Each structure stands twice: as structure tokens, then as C-alpha cells.
Coordinates of C-alpha atoms in Angstrom, one line a residue:
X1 CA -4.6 3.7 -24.5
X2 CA -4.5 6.7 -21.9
X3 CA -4.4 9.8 -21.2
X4 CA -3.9 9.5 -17.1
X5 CA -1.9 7.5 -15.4
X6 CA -1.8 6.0 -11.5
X7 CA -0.4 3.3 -9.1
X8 CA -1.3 2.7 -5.7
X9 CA -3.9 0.9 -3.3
X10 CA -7.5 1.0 -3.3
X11 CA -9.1 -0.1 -0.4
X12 CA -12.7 -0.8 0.9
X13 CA -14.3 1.9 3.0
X14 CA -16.5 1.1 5.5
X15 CA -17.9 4.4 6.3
X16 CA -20.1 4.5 9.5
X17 CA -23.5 6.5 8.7
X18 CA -24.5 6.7 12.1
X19 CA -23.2 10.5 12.9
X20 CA -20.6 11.3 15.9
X21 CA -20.7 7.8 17.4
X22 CA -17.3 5.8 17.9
X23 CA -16.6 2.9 15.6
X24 CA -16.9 0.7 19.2
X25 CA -20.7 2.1 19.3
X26 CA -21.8 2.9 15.4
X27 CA -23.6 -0.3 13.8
X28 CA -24.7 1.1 10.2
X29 CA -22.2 1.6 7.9
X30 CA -21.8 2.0 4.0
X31 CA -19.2 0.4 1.5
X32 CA -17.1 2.6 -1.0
X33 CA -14.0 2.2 -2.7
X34 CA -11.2 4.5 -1.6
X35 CA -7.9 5.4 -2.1
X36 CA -6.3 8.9 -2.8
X37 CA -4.8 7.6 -6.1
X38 CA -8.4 6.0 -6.7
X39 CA -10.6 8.9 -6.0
X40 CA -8.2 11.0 -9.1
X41 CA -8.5 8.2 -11.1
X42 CA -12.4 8.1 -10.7
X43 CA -12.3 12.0 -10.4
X44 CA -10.3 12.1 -14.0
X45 CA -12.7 9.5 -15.7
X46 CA -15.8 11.3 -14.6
X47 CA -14.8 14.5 -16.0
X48 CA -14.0 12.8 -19.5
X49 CA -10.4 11.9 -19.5
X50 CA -8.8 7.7 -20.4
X51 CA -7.3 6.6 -17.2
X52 CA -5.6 3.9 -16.2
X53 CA -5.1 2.4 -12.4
X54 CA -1.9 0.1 -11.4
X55 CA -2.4 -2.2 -8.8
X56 CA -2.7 -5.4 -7.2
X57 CA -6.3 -6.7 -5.0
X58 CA -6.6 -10.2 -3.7
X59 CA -9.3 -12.6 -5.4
X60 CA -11.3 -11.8 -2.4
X61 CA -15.5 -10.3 -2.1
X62 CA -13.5 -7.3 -1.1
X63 CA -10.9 -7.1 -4.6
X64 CA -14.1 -7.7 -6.9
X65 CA -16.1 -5.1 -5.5
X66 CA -13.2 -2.7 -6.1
X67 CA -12.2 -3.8 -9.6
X68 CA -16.4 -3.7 -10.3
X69 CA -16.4 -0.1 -9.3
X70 CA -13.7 1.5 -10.8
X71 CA -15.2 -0.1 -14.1
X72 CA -18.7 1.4 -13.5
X73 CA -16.3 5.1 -13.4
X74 CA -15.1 4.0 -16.7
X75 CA -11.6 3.8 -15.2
X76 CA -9.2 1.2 -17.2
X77 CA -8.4 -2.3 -15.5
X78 CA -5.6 -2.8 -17.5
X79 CA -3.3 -3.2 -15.1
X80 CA -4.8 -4.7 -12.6
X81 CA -3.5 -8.0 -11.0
X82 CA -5.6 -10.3 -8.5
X83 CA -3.9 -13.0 -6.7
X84 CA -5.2 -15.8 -4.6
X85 CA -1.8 -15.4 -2.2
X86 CA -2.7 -11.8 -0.6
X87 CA -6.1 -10.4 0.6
X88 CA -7.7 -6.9 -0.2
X89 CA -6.9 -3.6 2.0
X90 CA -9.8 -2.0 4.1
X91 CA -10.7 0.8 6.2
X92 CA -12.9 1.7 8.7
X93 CA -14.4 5.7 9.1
X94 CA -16.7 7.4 11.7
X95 CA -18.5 10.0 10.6
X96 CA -18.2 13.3 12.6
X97 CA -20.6 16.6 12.5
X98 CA -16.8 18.4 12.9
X99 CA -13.7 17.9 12.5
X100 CA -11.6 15.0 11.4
X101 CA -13.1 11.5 11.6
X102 CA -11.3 8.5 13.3
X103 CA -9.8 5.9 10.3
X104 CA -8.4 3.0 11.4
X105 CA -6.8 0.9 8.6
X106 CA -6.4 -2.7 7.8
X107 CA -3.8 -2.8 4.8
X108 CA -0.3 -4.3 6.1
X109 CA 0.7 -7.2 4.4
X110 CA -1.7 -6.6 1.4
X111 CA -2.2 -7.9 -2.2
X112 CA -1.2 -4.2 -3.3
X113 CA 1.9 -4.3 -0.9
X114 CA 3.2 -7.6 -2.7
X115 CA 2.7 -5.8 -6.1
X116 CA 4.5 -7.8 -8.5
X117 CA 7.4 -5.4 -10.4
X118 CA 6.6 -7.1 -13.9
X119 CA 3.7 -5.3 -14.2
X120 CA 5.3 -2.1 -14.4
X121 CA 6.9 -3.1 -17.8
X122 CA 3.9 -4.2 -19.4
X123 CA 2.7 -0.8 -18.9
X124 CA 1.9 1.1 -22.3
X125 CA 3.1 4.9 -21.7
X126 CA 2.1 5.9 -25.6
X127 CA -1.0 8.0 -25.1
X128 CA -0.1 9.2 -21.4
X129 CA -0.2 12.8 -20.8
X130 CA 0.1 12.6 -17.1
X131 CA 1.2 10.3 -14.4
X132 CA 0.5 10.9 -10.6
X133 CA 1.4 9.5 -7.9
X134 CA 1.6 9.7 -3.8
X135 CA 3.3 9.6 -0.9
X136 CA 0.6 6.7 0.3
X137 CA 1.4 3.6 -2.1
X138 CA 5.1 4.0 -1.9
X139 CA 4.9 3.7 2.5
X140 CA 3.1 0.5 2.5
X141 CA 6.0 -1.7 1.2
X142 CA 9.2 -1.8 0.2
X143 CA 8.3 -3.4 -3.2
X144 CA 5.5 -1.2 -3.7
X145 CA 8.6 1.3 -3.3
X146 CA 10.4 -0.3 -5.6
X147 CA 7.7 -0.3 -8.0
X148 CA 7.1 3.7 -7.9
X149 CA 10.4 4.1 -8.6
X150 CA 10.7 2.0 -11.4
X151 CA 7.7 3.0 -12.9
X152 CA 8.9 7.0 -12.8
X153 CA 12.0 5.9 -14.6
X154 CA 10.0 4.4 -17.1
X155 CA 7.6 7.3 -17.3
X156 CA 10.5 10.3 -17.0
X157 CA 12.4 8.8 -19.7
X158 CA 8.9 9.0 -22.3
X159 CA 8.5 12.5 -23.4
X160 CA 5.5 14.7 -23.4
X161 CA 4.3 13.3 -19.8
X162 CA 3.7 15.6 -17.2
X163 CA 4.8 14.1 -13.7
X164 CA 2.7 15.5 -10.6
X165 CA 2.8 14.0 -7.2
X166 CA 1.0 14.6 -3.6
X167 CA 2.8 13.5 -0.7
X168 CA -0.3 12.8 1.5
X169 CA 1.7 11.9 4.3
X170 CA 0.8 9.1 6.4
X171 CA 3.1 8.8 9.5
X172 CA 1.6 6.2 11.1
X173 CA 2.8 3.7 7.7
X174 CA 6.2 4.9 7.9
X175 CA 9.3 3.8 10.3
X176 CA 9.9 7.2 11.4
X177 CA 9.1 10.4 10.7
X178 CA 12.8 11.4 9.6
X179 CA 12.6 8.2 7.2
X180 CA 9.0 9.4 6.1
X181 CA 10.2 13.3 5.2
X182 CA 13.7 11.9 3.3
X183 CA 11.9 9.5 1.5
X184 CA 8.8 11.7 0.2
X185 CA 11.0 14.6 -0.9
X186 CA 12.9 12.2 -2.8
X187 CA 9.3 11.4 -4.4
X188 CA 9.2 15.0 -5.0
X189 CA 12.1 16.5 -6.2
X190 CA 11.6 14.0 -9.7
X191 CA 8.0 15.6 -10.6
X192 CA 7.3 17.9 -12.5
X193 CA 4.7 19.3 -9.9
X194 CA 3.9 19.0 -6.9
X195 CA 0.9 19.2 -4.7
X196 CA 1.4 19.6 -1.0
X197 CA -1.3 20.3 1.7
X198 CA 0.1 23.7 3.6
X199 CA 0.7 21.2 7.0
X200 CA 2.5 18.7 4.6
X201 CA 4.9 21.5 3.2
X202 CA 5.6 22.6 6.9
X203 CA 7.0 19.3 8.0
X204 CA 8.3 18.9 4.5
X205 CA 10.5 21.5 4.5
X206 CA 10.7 22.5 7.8
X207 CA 9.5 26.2 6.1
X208 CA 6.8 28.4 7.2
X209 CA 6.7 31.0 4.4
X210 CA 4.7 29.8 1.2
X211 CA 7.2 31.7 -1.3
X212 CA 10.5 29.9 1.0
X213 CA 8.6 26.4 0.8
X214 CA 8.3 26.2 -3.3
X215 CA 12.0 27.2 -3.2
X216 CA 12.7 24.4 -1.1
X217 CA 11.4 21.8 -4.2
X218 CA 13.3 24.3 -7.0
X219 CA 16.3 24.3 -5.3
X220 CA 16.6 20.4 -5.0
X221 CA 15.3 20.0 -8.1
X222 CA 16.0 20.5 -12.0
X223 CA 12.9 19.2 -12.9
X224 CA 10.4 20.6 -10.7
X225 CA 8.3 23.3 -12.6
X226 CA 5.7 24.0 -10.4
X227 CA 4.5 24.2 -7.0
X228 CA 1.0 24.3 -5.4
X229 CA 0.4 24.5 -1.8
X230 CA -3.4 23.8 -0.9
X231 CA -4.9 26.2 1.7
X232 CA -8.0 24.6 2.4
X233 CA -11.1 27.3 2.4
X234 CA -8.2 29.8 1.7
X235 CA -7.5 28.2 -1.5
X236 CA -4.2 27.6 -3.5
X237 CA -0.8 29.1 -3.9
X238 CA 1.0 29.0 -7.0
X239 CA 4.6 28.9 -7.8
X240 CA 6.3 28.8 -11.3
X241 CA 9.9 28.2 -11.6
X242 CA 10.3 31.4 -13.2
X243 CA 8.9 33.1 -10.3
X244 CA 5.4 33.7 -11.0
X245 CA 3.2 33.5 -8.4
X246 CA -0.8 33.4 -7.9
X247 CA -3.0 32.7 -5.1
X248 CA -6.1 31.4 -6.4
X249 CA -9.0 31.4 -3.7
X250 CA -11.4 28.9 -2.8
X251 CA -15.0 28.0 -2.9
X252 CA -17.4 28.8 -0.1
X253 CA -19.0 26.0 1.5
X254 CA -22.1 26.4 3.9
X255 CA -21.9 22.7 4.9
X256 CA -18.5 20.6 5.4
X257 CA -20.1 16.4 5.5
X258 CA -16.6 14.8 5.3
X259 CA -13.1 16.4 4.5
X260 CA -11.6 13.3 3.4
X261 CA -11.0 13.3 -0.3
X262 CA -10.6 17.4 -0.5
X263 CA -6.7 17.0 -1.6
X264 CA -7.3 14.3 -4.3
X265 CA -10.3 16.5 -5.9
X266 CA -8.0 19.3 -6.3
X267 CA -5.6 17.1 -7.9
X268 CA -8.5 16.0 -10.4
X269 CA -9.5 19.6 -10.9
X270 CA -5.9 20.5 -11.7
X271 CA -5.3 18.0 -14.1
X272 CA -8.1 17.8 -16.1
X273 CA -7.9 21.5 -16.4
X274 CA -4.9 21.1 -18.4
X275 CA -5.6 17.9 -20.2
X276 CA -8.7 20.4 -21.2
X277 CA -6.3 23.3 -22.8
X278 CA -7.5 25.9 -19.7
X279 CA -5.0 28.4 -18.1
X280 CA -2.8 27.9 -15.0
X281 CA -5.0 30.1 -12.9
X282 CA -8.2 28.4 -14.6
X283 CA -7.1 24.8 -13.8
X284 CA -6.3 25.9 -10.4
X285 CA -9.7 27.4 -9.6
X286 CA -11.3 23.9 -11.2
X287 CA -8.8 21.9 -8.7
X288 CA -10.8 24.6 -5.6
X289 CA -14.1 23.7 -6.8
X290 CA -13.6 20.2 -6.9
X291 CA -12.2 19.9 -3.7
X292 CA -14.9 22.4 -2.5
X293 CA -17.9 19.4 -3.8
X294 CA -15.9 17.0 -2.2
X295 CA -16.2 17.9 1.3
X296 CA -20.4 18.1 0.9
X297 CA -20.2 14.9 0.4
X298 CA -19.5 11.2 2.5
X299 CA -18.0 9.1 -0.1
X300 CA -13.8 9.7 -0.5
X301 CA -15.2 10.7 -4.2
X302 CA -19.0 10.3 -4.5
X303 CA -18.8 14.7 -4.7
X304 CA -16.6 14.4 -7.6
X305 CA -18.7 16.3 -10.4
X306 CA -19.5 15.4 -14.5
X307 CA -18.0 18.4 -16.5
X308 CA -21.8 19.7 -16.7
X309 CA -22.5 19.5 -12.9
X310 CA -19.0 21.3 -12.4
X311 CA -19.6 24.4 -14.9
X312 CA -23.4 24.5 -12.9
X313 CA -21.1 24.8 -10.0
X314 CA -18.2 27.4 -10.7
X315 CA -20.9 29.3 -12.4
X316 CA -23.5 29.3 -9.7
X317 CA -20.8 30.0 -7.0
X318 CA -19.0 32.7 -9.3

């Protein structure tokens, strides 16, 4: 059915096009879809791979256009609910020449947030190889909490599926930031990887040593394997359980267009690398790449390359 696995809400983009002007002032924009569990599931499909997206849209201009794009990646609508009760998340993004753009958000009380729980046992785990997940869907509900943590049980108890998880924190969906922390290592400590931004891992674990902070996730964890801490430009660094440790760097990039999506390409990169048989270090370096096309680019995903325009990449930029 498929290989990948993902739950969480998209949500429609409006990205401004009009270049270091507030949202108050900018008047052009363009539509995407978006969502960090989105762009991997998009990212994952374009490079090959069976995926599957978990979620619920509202039978809204807003839910179609969503569902209609994730088909034209070729990423599986199976489970996929649309309900006339809730309406479809959106977001609005400036566009900056540096630095972070403004985002504000339009999401609370969502069709996603009321996801129903009996989807997750319809869900067919036979073919799954992997199953991610974020800190995002889980923060915007208590029932799309529920529903993450149902659906790792599910997934933990299946054998042969590899569990990997980015907390992409978003204080600003939480109640606090001591409730936000608690809850996402929780999230954490029952993958079998996890993928952490290097400012996540700080406030994660309160850590400023890379070695210290993968600790932090072995020592609360039996099940955690492996730890990767993204370094931006400086690339990743990799921890094993067993204590083998690699710093992989990244791609230079002459021209940063948006940053927003960076994290979720490395996810791609990484996982795909090892649906694809290639080393630790090799999967890595795809994850740096893909995150590297990412920020050229003003979609959350629209960088995200085919398997041919990634090898013209890594090889070019060797």
C-alpha cells in the first residue's frame, strides 16, 4: 500500500510575491500547499517512494485544492477525511530578501484539529517502512494528540517500521513553553530517530553540547537509535546509540529565496536515502542537499528535487 507514512495538517499558503513588504502593504500573492508533514510527503513521492498522508480538510475551495495537489505529487489520499462541519487551515507569508519571513496562521479550530480517531484504525501498516511524524500536528488539538499517540501505538507494535520524528516546535500553538518541551520529548523518546534543528535541541534539553544533547534522547529512551541535529549551512551531526558519531557538512548555497521548508527536505533526503539501501553518512548528505534546494526556492517544497535533478545536484556541487 506504502512505503511512507504521515499525519498532520496541510494548510494553504498564501505566499506574498511582492519582496520585503508587510502583509498590511503586499497585494500579489501565490497559493501552495504547506505543511511540514506535507512537504515530506510530497518530498518522498517525488523522489519515487508510496506515501501515504493522514488527515482531515473541510469540504471547502481551500480542502480541494489541497487534496488536488498532493494527488498531482502522487502522494496517496487514502486517508483522507473531508467534512462539511470544520473548515480548511491557512497561512499567510511575506517574503523577505533576509532573514525569516513573518507567518501568521489561521488553523485553530480546524477540520484537521477535529480529526476523527477512527481513522487511525482503518489505517493499513503492511507495506510501511517508515512513519514520521512532528511536533506541529500533535499542538493544534487535544484530539489530534490523541490521534498521534494512538497511531504510534499502532505503528510501534508492527515490526520492520522505522519511527522518525522532528519536533518543529511551535510555541506560539502550545499553552506554555514548559507544557510544549514535556510534551515533545515525550513525542521523542518513542522514535526510533529523531531530527532536531540545533535551536530545537537547545530548548529541548536545556544542552549546549551536540554529543550531551543525543545523550539526553538515549538516556530517556530504549528505543531511540539515532540522533541528528541539523546545523543549517554547517550541516548535520550524527549520533548512533553505540557511540558513533559523524558530522556530515552541508551544501553551499549562493542565494537563500526562502528558508521555510529547509528542515522537512532533510527529513526527505534522509529517508529516502534509506528506503534506497544508501549508507548512514550517504543518506545524511542526500537529507543536506535537499534542504540546501529548498531554500533557492519560494514554495515550502516547490525545491524539492526528482532523483535525476538531485544526482545533477550532489554531483555538480561535489
Amino acid at each position: 500500500m506504502s512505503e511512507f507514512l504521515t499525519i498532520g495538517e496541510p494548510l494553504a499558503l498564501f505566499a506574498s510575491t511582492d519582496t520585503d513588504q508587510s502583509l498590511v502593504d503586499a497585494t500579489h500573492f501565490q497559493k501552495f500547499a504547506a505543511g511540514a508533514e506535507l512537504n515530506v510527503s510530497i518530498g518522498v513521492s517525488r523522489l519515487g517512494h508510496q506515501t501515504q498522508y493522514i488527515t482531515r480538510l473541510g469540504q471547502d475551495p481551500l480542502g480541494d485544492f489541497i487534496k488536488k495537489q498532493l494527488q498531482s505529487a502522487g502522494v496517496g489520499i487514502s486517508y483522507i477525511d473531508q467534512t462539511s462541519a470544520y473548515w480548511t487551515g491557512f497561512q499567510m507569508k511575506e517574503r523577505v530578501s533576509q532573514g525569516d519571513p513573518q507567518t501568521h496562521y489561521f488553523r485553530s479550530g480546524s477540520a484537521a484539529a477535529h480529526i476523527d480517531s477512527s481513522q487511525i484504525t482503518k489505517i493499513d501498516l503492511n507495506d510501511v517502512k517508515f512513519f514520521h511524524y512532528t511536533g506541529i500536528f500533535p499542538a493544534i488539538s487535544q484530539q489530534a494528540l490523541l490521534a498521534t499517540q494512538s497511531l504510534i501505538s499502532r505503528v510501534q507494535a508492527k515490526r520492520g517500521v522505522k519511527l522518525t520524528f522532528d519536533p518543529n516546535l511551535r510555541p506560539s500553538l502550545w499553552p506554555s513553553k514548559e507544557i510544549m518541551i514535556e510534551t515533545i520529548n515525550q513525542l521523542a523518546f518513542q522514535a526510533d530517530v529523531v531530527l532536531p534543528g540545533i535551536h530545537e535541541a537547545e530548548q529541548l534539553t536545556g544542552l549546549s553540547d551536540l554529543n550531551q544533547m543525543a545523550d539526553f534522547y538515549f538516556d530517556h529512551s530504549q528505543r531511540t537509535e539515532l540522533v541528528i541535529i541539523k546545523l543549517g549551512a554547517k550541516g548535520a551531526f550524527v549520533k548512533e546509540r553505540n557511540g558513533n558519531v559523524l558530522h556530515v557538512n552541508g551544501y553551499k548555497v549562493n542565494q537563500i529565496v526562502d528558508t521555510v521548508g529547509a528542515g522537512d527536505g532533510f527529513t526527505t533526503g534522509f529517508i529516502t536515502g534509506c528506503l534506497d539501501g544508501l549508507s548512514l553518512e550517504e543518506a545524511v548528505r542526500r537529507g543536506n542537499a535537499i534542504g540546501a534546494l529548498a531554500i533557492q526556492s519560494a514554495g515550502d517544497n516547490d525545491g524539492y528535487p526528482t532523483i535525476d535533478e538531485l544526482r545533477q545536484y550532489q554531483k555538480s556541487s561535489a
